[in-house]
PDB file of C-alpha atoms in Angstrom:
ATOM      1  CA  UNK I  84       9.722 -48.344 -42.220  1.00  0.00           C
ATOM      2  CA  UNK I  85       6.374 -50.475 -41.029  1.00  0.00           C
ATOM      3  CA  UNK I  86       8.628 -53.017 -39.713  1.00  0.00           C
ATOM      4  CA  UNK I  87      10.129 -50.775 -37.900  1.00  0.00           C
ATOM      5  CA  UNK I  88       7.572 -49.392 -36.011  1.00  0.00           C
ATOM      6  CA  UNK I  89       6.267 -52.782 -35.521  1.00  0.00           C
ATOM      7  CA  UNK I  90       9.003 -53.894 -33.582  1.00  0.00           C
ATOM      8  CA  UNK I  91       9.229 -50.407 -31.846  1.00  0.00           C
ATOM      9  CA  UNK I  92       5.518 -51.406 -30.351  1.00  0.00           C
ATOM     10  CA  UNK I  93       6.241 -54.778 -29.866  1.00  0.00           C
ATOM     11  CA  UNK I  94       9.428 -53.420 -27.857  1.00  0.00           C
ATOM     12  CA  UNK I  95       7.245 -50.906 -25.825  1.00  0.00           C
ATOM     13  CA  UNK I  96       4.380 -53.458 -24.858  1.00  0.00           C
ATOM     14  CA  UNK I  97       6.934 -55.785 -23.945  1.00  0.00           C
ATOM     15  CA  UNK I  98       8.454 -53.298 -21.458  1.00  0.00           C
ATOM     16  CA  UNK I  99       4.788 -52.684 -20.390  1.00  0.00           C
ATOM     17  CA  UNK I 100       4.222 -56.181 -19.623  1.00  0.00           C
ATOM     18  CA  UNK I 101       7.390 -56.748 -17.827  1.00  0.00           C
ATOM     19  CA  UNK I 102       7.297 -53.668 -15.693  1.00  0.00           C
ATOM     20  CA  UNK I 103       3.665 -54.696 -14.300  1.00  0.00           C
ATOM     21  CA  UNK I 104       4.852 -58.452 -13.736  1.00  0.00           C
ATOM     22  CA  UNK I 105       8.173 -56.956 -11.594  1.00  0.00           C
ATOM     23  CA  UNK I 106       5.890 -54.269  -9.833  1.00  0.00           C
ATOM     24  CA  UNK I 107       6.585 -54.235  -6.079  1.00  0.00           C
ATOM     25  CA  UNK I 108       3.430 -55.803  -4.633  1.00  0.00           C
ATOM     26  CA  UNK I 109       4.227 -53.737  -1.436  1.00  0.00           C
ATOM     27  CA  UNK I 110       2.619 -50.846  -3.846  1.00  0.00           C
ATOM     28  CA  UNK I 111      -0.613 -52.664  -4.693  1.00  0.00           C
ATOM     29  CA  UNK I 112      -3.618 -51.502  -2.673  1.00  0.00           C
ATOM     30  CA  UNK I 113      -7.204 -52.725  -2.391  1.00  0.00           C
ATOM     31  CA  UNK I 114      -8.112 -51.568   0.786  1.00  0.00           C
ATOM     32  CA  UNK I 115     -11.013 -53.327   3.124  1.00  0.00           C
ATOM     33  CA  UNK I 116     -12.125 -50.231   5.782  1.00  0.00           C
ATOM     34  CA  UNK I 117     -14.637 -50.590   8.615  1.00  0.00           C
ATOM     35  CA  UNK I 118     -15.831 -48.422  11.156  1.00  0.00           C
ATOM     36  CA  UNK I 119     -16.605 -49.999  14.260  1.00  0.00           C
ATOM     37  CA  UNK I 120     -17.393 -47.225  17.129  1.00  0.00           C
ATOM     38  CA  UNK I 121     -17.652 -49.916  20.195  1.00  0.00           C
ATOM     39  CA  UNK I 122     -16.987 -49.509  23.675  1.00  0.00           C
ATOM     40  CA  UNK I 123     -16.342 -52.173  25.924  1.00  0.00           C
ATOM     41  CA  UNK I 124     -16.256 -51.625  30.104  1.00  0.00           C
ATOM     42  CA  UNK I 125     -15.581 -53.743  32.855  1.00  0.00           C
ATOM     43  CA  UNK I 126     -17.258 -51.936  35.621  1.00  0.00           C
ATOM     44  CA  UNK I 127     -15.050 -52.122  38.415  1.00  0.00           C
ATOM     45  CA  UNK I 128     -17.777 -51.376  41.233  1.00  0.00           C
ATOM     46  CA  UNK I 129     -19.247 -54.778  41.484  1.00  0.00           C
ATOM     47  CA  UNK I 130     -22.856 -52.563  43.288  1.00  0.00           C
ATOM     48  CA  UNK I 131     -22.855 -50.375  39.728  1.00  0.00           C
ATOM     49  CA  UNK I 132     -21.948 -53.549  38.001  1.00  0.00           C
ATOM     50  CA  UNK I 133     -25.278 -55.899  39.367  1.00  0.00           C
ATOM     51  CA  UNK I 134     -27.270 -52.760  37.914  1.00  0.00           C
ATOM     52  CA  UNK I 135     -26.443 -52.866  34.512  1.00  0.00           C
ATOM     53  CA  UNK I 136     -27.119 -55.074  31.733  1.00  0.00           C
ATOM     54  CA  UNK I 137     -24.588 -54.712  29.058  1.00  0.00           C
ATOM     55  CA  UNK I 138     -23.207 -58.470  27.828  1.00  0.00           C
ATOM     56  CA  UNK I 139     -19.830 -57.691  29.272  1.00  0.00           C
ATOM     57  CA  UNK I 140     -21.209 -56.999  32.542  1.00  0.00           C
ATOM     58  CA  UNK I 141     -23.835 -60.183  32.688  1.00  0.00           C
ATOM     59  CA  UNK I 142     -20.544 -62.499  31.879  1.00  0.00           C
ATOM     60  CA  UNK I 143     -18.814 -60.963  34.690  1.00  0.00           C
ATOM     61  CA  UNK I 144     -21.972 -61.286  36.852  1.00  0.00           C
ATOM     62  CA  UNK I 145     -22.392 -64.913  36.000  1.00  0.00           C
ATOM     63  CA  UNK I 146     -18.972 -65.686  36.971  1.00  0.00           C
ATOM     64  CA  UNK I 147     -19.576 -64.197  40.324  1.00  0.00           C
ATOM     65  CA  UNK I 148     -22.381 -65.688  40.795  1.00  0.00           C
ATOM     66  CA  UNK I 149     -21.292 -69.307  39.765  1.00  0.00           C
ATOM     67  CA  UNK I 150     -23.004 -69.846  36.488  1.00  0.00           C
ATOM     68  CA  UNK I 151     -20.074 -69.841  34.595  1.00  0.00           C
ATOM     69  CA  UNK I 152     -16.933 -71.976  36.143  1.00  0.00           C
ATOM     70  CA  UNK I 153     -13.809 -69.736  35.982  1.00  0.00           C
ATOM     71  CA  UNK I 154     -10.784 -68.690  38.312  1.00  0.00           C
ATOM     72  CA  UNK I 155     -10.667 -65.196  36.481  1.00  0.00           C
ATOM     73  CA  UNK I 156     -12.936 -62.896  35.943  1.00  0.00           C
ATOM     74  CA  UNK I 157     -13.406 -61.162  32.757  1.00  0.00           C
ATOM     75  CA  UNK I 158     -15.972 -60.098  29.945  1.00  0.00           C
ATOM     76  CA  UNK I 159     -15.447 -63.364  27.996  1.00  0.00           C
ATOM     77  CA  UNK I 160     -14.340 -62.755  24.753  1.00  0.00           C
ATOM     78  CA  UNK I 161     -15.429 -60.019  22.539  1.00  0.00           C
ATOM     79  CA  UNK I 162     -15.617 -61.246  19.176  1.00  0.00           C
ATOM     80  CA  UNK I 163     -14.631 -59.818  15.767  1.00  0.00           C
ATOM     81  CA  UNK I 164     -15.155 -61.028  12.501  1.00  0.00           C
ATOM     82  CA  UNK I 165     -12.409 -58.843   9.899  1.00  0.00           C
ATOM     83  CA  UNK I 166     -12.947 -59.604   6.511  1.00  0.00           C
ATOM     84  CA  UNK I 167     -16.654 -60.479   7.372  1.00  0.00           C
ATOM     85  CA  UNK I 168     -16.605 -64.392   6.150  1.00  0.00           C
ATOM     86  CA  UNK I 169     -18.852 -65.441   9.653  1.00  0.00           C
ATOM     87  CA  UNK I 170     -15.832 -66.476  11.033  1.00  0.00           C
ATOM     88  CA  UNK I 171     -14.242 -64.496  13.975  1.00  0.00           C
ATOM     89  CA  UNK I 172     -10.431 -63.717  12.990  1.00  0.00           C
ATOM     90  CA  UNK I 173      -9.878 -61.835  16.522  1.00  0.00           C
ATOM     91  CA  UNK I 174     -11.567 -61.141  20.172  1.00  0.00           C
ATOM     92  CA  UNK I 175     -10.274 -58.913  22.413  1.00  0.00           C
ATOM     93  CA  UNK I 176     -11.032 -59.693  26.473  1.00  0.00           C
ATOM     94  CA  UNK I 177     -10.809 -57.587  29.822  1.00  0.00           C
ATOM     95  CA  UNK I 178      -9.561 -59.550  32.501  1.00  0.00           C
ATOM     96  CA  UNK I 179      -9.179 -59.393  36.165  1.00  0.00           C
ATOM     97  CA  UNK I 180      -5.974 -60.965  37.138  1.00  0.00           C
ATOM     98  CA  UNK I 181      -6.540 -61.536  40.461  1.00  0.00           C
ATOM     99  CA  UNK I 182      -7.937 -64.968  41.165  1.00  0.00           C
ATOM    100  CA  UNK I 183     -11.189 -65.541  41.976  1.00  0.00           C
ATOM    101  CA  UNK I 184     -12.146 -67.617  45.027  1.00  0.00           C
ATOM    102  CA  UNK I 185     -15.781 -67.012  45.392  1.00  0.00           C
ATOM    103  CA  UNK I 186     -15.332 -63.848  47.486  1.00  0.00           C
ATOM    104  CA  UNK I 187     -17.384 -61.338  46.505  1.00  0.00           C
ATOM    105  CA  UNK I 188     -15.451 -58.587  45.320  1.00  0.00           C
ATOM    106  CA  UNK I 189     -16.238 -54.588  46.548  1.00  0.00           C
ATOM    107  CA  UNK I 190     -14.200 -53.522  43.236  1.00  0.00           C
ATOM    108  CA  UNK I 191     -12.108 -54.798  40.466  1.00  0.00           C
ATOM    109  CA  UNK I 192      -8.649 -53.443  40.385  1.00  0.00           C
ATOM    110  CA  UNK I 193      -6.159 -55.781  38.838  1.00  0.00           C
ATOM    111  CA  UNK I 194      -7.619 -55.314  35.538  1.00  0.00           C
ATOM    112  CA  UNK I 195      -5.442 -56.361  31.861  1.00  0.00           C
ATOM    113  CA  UNK I 196      -6.631 -56.116  28.280  1.00  0.00           C
ATOM    114  CA  UNK I 197      -6.039 -58.628  26.175  1.00  0.00           C
ATOM    115  CA  UNK I 198      -6.334 -59.696  22.605  1.00  0.00           C
ATOM    116  CA  UNK I 199      -6.632 -63.282  21.341  1.00  0.00           C
ATOM    117  CA  UNK I 200      -5.983 -65.250  17.746  1.00  0.00           C
ATOM    118  CA  UNK I 201      -8.363 -67.106  16.020  1.00  0.00           C
ATOM    119  CA  UNK I 202      -7.108 -66.467  11.994  1.00  0.00           C
ATOM    120  CA  UNK I 203      -4.650 -63.721  12.954  1.00  0.00           C
ATOM    121  CA  UNK I 204      -1.299 -63.212  14.179  1.00  0.00           C
ATOM    122  CA  UNK I 205      -0.275 -60.037  15.956  1.00  0.00           C
ATOM    123  CA  UNK I 206       3.118 -57.708  15.364  1.00  0.00           C
ATOM    124  CA  UNK I 207       4.806 -58.066  18.807  1.00  0.00           C
ATOM    125  CA  UNK I 208       8.179 -57.209  18.728  1.00  0.00           C
ATOM    126  CA  UNK I 209       8.827 -57.212  22.503  1.00  0.00           C
ATOM    127  CA  UNK I 210       8.487 -61.098  21.801  1.00  0.00           C
ATOM    128  CA  UNK I 211       7.014 -61.221  25.297  1.00  0.00           C
ATOM    129  CA  UNK I 212       3.187 -61.032  24.123  1.00  0.00           C
ATOM    130  CA  UNK I 213       3.368 -56.801  24.616  1.00  0.00           C
ATOM    131  CA  UNK I 214       1.867 -56.041  20.918  1.00  0.00           C
ATOM    132  CA  UNK I 215       3.310 -52.892  19.710  1.00  0.00           C
ATOM    133  CA  UNK I 216       1.249 -50.186  19.947  1.00  0.00           C
ATOM    134  CA  UNK I 217       1.674 -47.959  16.247  1.00  0.00           C
ATOM    135  CA  UNK I 218       1.190 -44.247  15.370  1.00  0.00           C
ATOM    136  CA  UNK I 219      -0.440 -43.555  12.497  1.00  0.00           C
ATOM    137  CA  UNK I 220       1.289 -44.022   9.275  1.00  0.00           C
ATOM    138  CA  UNK I 221       3.875 -46.421  10.403  1.00  0.00           C
ATOM    139  CA  UNK I 222       4.189 -49.345   7.905  1.00  0.00           C
ATOM    140  CA  UNK I 223       2.789 -52.954   8.737  1.00  0.00           C
ATOM    141  CA  UNK I 224       4.331 -55.776   6.374  1.00  0.00           C
ATOM    142  CA  UNK I 225       6.192 -58.385   6.621  1.00  0.00           C
ATOM    143  CA  UNK I 226       9.318 -57.164   9.045  1.00  0.00           C
ATOM    144  CA  UNK I 227       9.260 -57.668  12.823  1.00  0.00           C
ATOM    145  CA  UNK I 228       8.274 -60.366  14.941  1.00  0.00           C
ATOM    146  CA  UNK I 229       4.761 -61.511  14.346  1.00  0.00           C
ATOM    147  CA  UNK I 230       2.975 -64.398  16.843  1.00  0.00           C
ATOM    148  CA  UNK I 231      -0.322 -66.181  17.403  1.00  0.00           C
ATOM    149  CA  UNK I 232      -0.131 -66.123  20.759  1.00  0.00           C
ATOM    150  CA  UNK I 233      -2.640 -64.379  22.907  1.00  0.00           C
ATOM    151  CA  UNK I 234      -1.085 -60.564  23.403  1.00  0.00           C
ATOM    152  CA  UNK I 235      -1.364 -57.899  26.458  1.00  0.00           C
ATOM    153  CA  UNK I 236      -2.542 -54.239  25.180  1.00  0.00           C
ATOM    154  CA  UNK I 237      -2.632 -53.080  28.701  1.00  0.00           C
ATOM    155  CA  UNK I 238      -2.421 -54.111  32.411  1.00  0.00           C
ATOM    156  CA  UNK I 239      -2.356 -52.874  36.441  1.00  0.00           C
ATOM    157  CA  UNK I 240       1.292 -52.955  36.288  1.00  0.00           C
ATOM    158  CA  UNK I 241       1.440 -50.687  33.191  1.00  0.00           C
ATOM    159  CA  UNK I 242       3.319 -53.242  31.402  1.00  0.00           C
ATOM    160  CA  UNK I 243       1.279 -52.750  28.275  1.00  0.00           C
ATOM    161  CA  UNK I 244       1.991 -50.572  25.117  1.00  0.00           C
ATOM    162  CA  UNK I 245      -1.807 -49.339  25.036  1.00  0.00           C
ATOM    163  CA  UNK I 246      -3.160 -48.046  28.144  1.00  0.00           C
ATOM    164  CA  UNK I 247      -3.566 -44.370  28.629  1.00  0.00           C
ATOM    165  CA  UNK I 248      -1.902 -43.790  25.665  1.00  0.00           C
ATOM    166  CA  UNK I 249      -4.914 -42.844  23.558  1.00  0.00           C
ATOM    167  CA  UNK I 250      -5.422 -43.919  19.820  1.00  0.00           C
ATOM    168  CA  UNK I 251      -2.988 -46.252  18.792  1.00  0.00           C
ATOM    169  CA  UNK I 252      -3.196 -48.887  16.203  1.00  0.00           C
ATOM    170  CA  UNK I 253      -2.621 -52.830  16.455  1.00  0.00           C
ATOM    171  CA  UNK I 254      -1.228 -54.232  13.792  1.00  0.00           C
ATOM    172  CA  UNK I 255      -2.310 -57.531  12.601  1.00  0.00           C
ATOM    173  CA  UNK I 256      -2.142 -59.861   9.475  1.00  0.00           C
ATOM    174  CA  UNK I 257      -4.204 -62.213   8.237  1.00  0.00           C
ATOM    175  CA  UNK I 258      -3.374 -65.706   7.528  1.00  0.00           C
ATOM    176  CA  UNK I 259      -4.672 -67.403   4.690  1.00  0.00           C
ATOM    177  CA  UNK I 260      -2.554 -70.577   3.988  1.00  0.00           C
ATOM    178  CA  UNK I 261       1.002 -69.415   3.180  1.00  0.00           C
ATOM    179  CA  UNK I 262       0.334 -65.897   2.337  1.00  0.00           C
ATOM    180  CA  UNK I 263      -0.703 -62.699   4.718  1.00  0.00           C
ATOM    181  CA  UNK I 264      -3.344 -59.867   4.682  1.00  0.00           C
ATOM    182  CA  UNK I 265      -1.815 -57.040   6.526  1.00  0.00           C
ATOM    183  CA  UNK I 266      -4.114 -54.208   8.250  1.00  0.00           C
ATOM    184  CA  UNK I 267      -4.694 -52.524  11.344  1.00  0.00           C
ATOM    185  CA  UNK I 268      -7.035 -51.900  14.148  1.00  0.00           C
ATOM    186  CA  UNK I 269      -7.091 -48.616  15.995  1.00  0.00           C
ATOM    187  CA  UNK I 270      -8.264 -48.975  19.778  1.00  0.00           C
ATOM    188  CA  UNK I 271      -8.360 -46.895  22.918  1.00  0.00           C
ATOM    189  CA  UNK I 272      -7.228 -48.634  26.435  1.00  0.00           C
ATOM    190  CA  UNK I 273      -8.286 -46.786  29.569  1.00  0.00           C
ATOM    191  CA  UNK I 274      -5.421 -46.385  31.926  1.00  0.00           C
ATOM    192  CA  UNK I 275      -6.892 -48.532  34.225  1.00  0.00           C
ATOM    193  CA  UNK I 276      -7.989 -51.113  31.523  1.00  0.00           C
ATOM    194  CA  UNK I 277     -11.605 -50.826  32.221  1.00  0.00           C
ATOM    195  CA  UNK I 278     -12.605 -49.380  29.332  1.00  0.00           C
ATOM    196  CA  UNK I 279     -11.745 -50.624  25.403  1.00  0.00           C
ATOM    197  CA  UNK I 280     -13.113 -48.483  22.660  1.00  0.00           C
ATOM    198  CA  UNK I 281     -12.689 -50.398  19.122  1.00  0.00           C
ATOM    199  CA  UNK I 282     -12.418 -47.747  16.839  1.00  0.00           C
ATOM    200  CA  UNK I 283     -12.017 -49.226  13.342  1.00  0.00           C
ATOM    201  CA  UNK I 284      -9.780 -51.233  11.195  1.00  0.00           C
ATOM    202  CA  UNK I 285      -8.877 -51.859   7.882  1.00  0.00           C
ATOM    203  CA  UNK I 286      -6.702 -54.436   5.553  1.00  0.00           C
ATOM    204  CA  UNK I 287      -4.839 -54.602   2.584  1.00  0.00           C
ATOM    205  CA  UNK I 288      -6.829 -57.443   0.177  1.00  0.00           C
ATOM    206  CA  UNK I 289      -3.893 -57.836  -1.877  1.00  0.00           C
ATOM    207  CA  UNK I 290      -1.896 -60.714  -0.733  1.00  0.00           C
ATOM    208  CA  UNK I 291       1.614 -59.965   1.131  1.00  0.00           C
ATOM    209  CA  UNK I 292       1.522 -56.496  -0.148  1.00  0.00           C
ATOM    210  CA  UNK I 293       1.590 -53.633   3.446  1.00  0.00           C
ATOM    211  CA  UNK I 294      -0.617 -50.743   4.686  1.00  0.00           C
ATOM    212  CA  UNK I 295      -0.052 -47.635   6.595  1.00  0.00           C
ATOM    213  CA  UNK I 296      -1.580 -47.676  10.384  1.00  0.00           C
ATOM    214  CA  UNK I 297      -4.283 -45.523   9.676  1.00  0.00           C
ATOM    215  CA  UNK I 298      -4.667 -46.221   5.803  1.00  0.00           C
ATOM    216  CA  UNK I 299      -8.311 -46.468   4.645  1.00  0.00           C
ATOM    217  CA  UNK I 300      -7.862 -46.197   0.920  1.00  0.00           C
TER     218      UNK I 300
END
């Protein structure tokens, strides 16, 4: 009798261990969440721009005044360290796509918002560098086309998926060797691409495990 009980206990324990080892990694969740609530603005009127002392405006003014040599006028890279290891993972940029030829413009109307990668890949199922604009609760995982290329959120030709669409989620995955940590950034791009709001972001710290857009825990 005791032997039978021992065998039964051993069998149950083995089943528990087997189930744990074969658990779907997509079901594992350890979310790192961060509220950002930061707004970046490319002031379109150059008279107003000259009076503004934000980092974005100072960078633009430095290009216009010749202190920074650049063919295109932009805010410069707006960097974010997502995993808090002191190194940037992603950078946003608001840029005027009309070449600047030392002519002081009255205003900027050819704006675009882009995202650049340091350590991440972006979800781009268009395959033309127009990142997917996800809604809340859409799953972010290995499926889809992932790229390290610079991607467009919005352009003055309305070719992007984010501008004028309200709060949307940009899917990313942090590359850690041969494995990935999947996450999202909630952003809001204005209709004319002069304003980018970075609202918050999160990623699943469990390697190769998915996350839902907007998931915080």
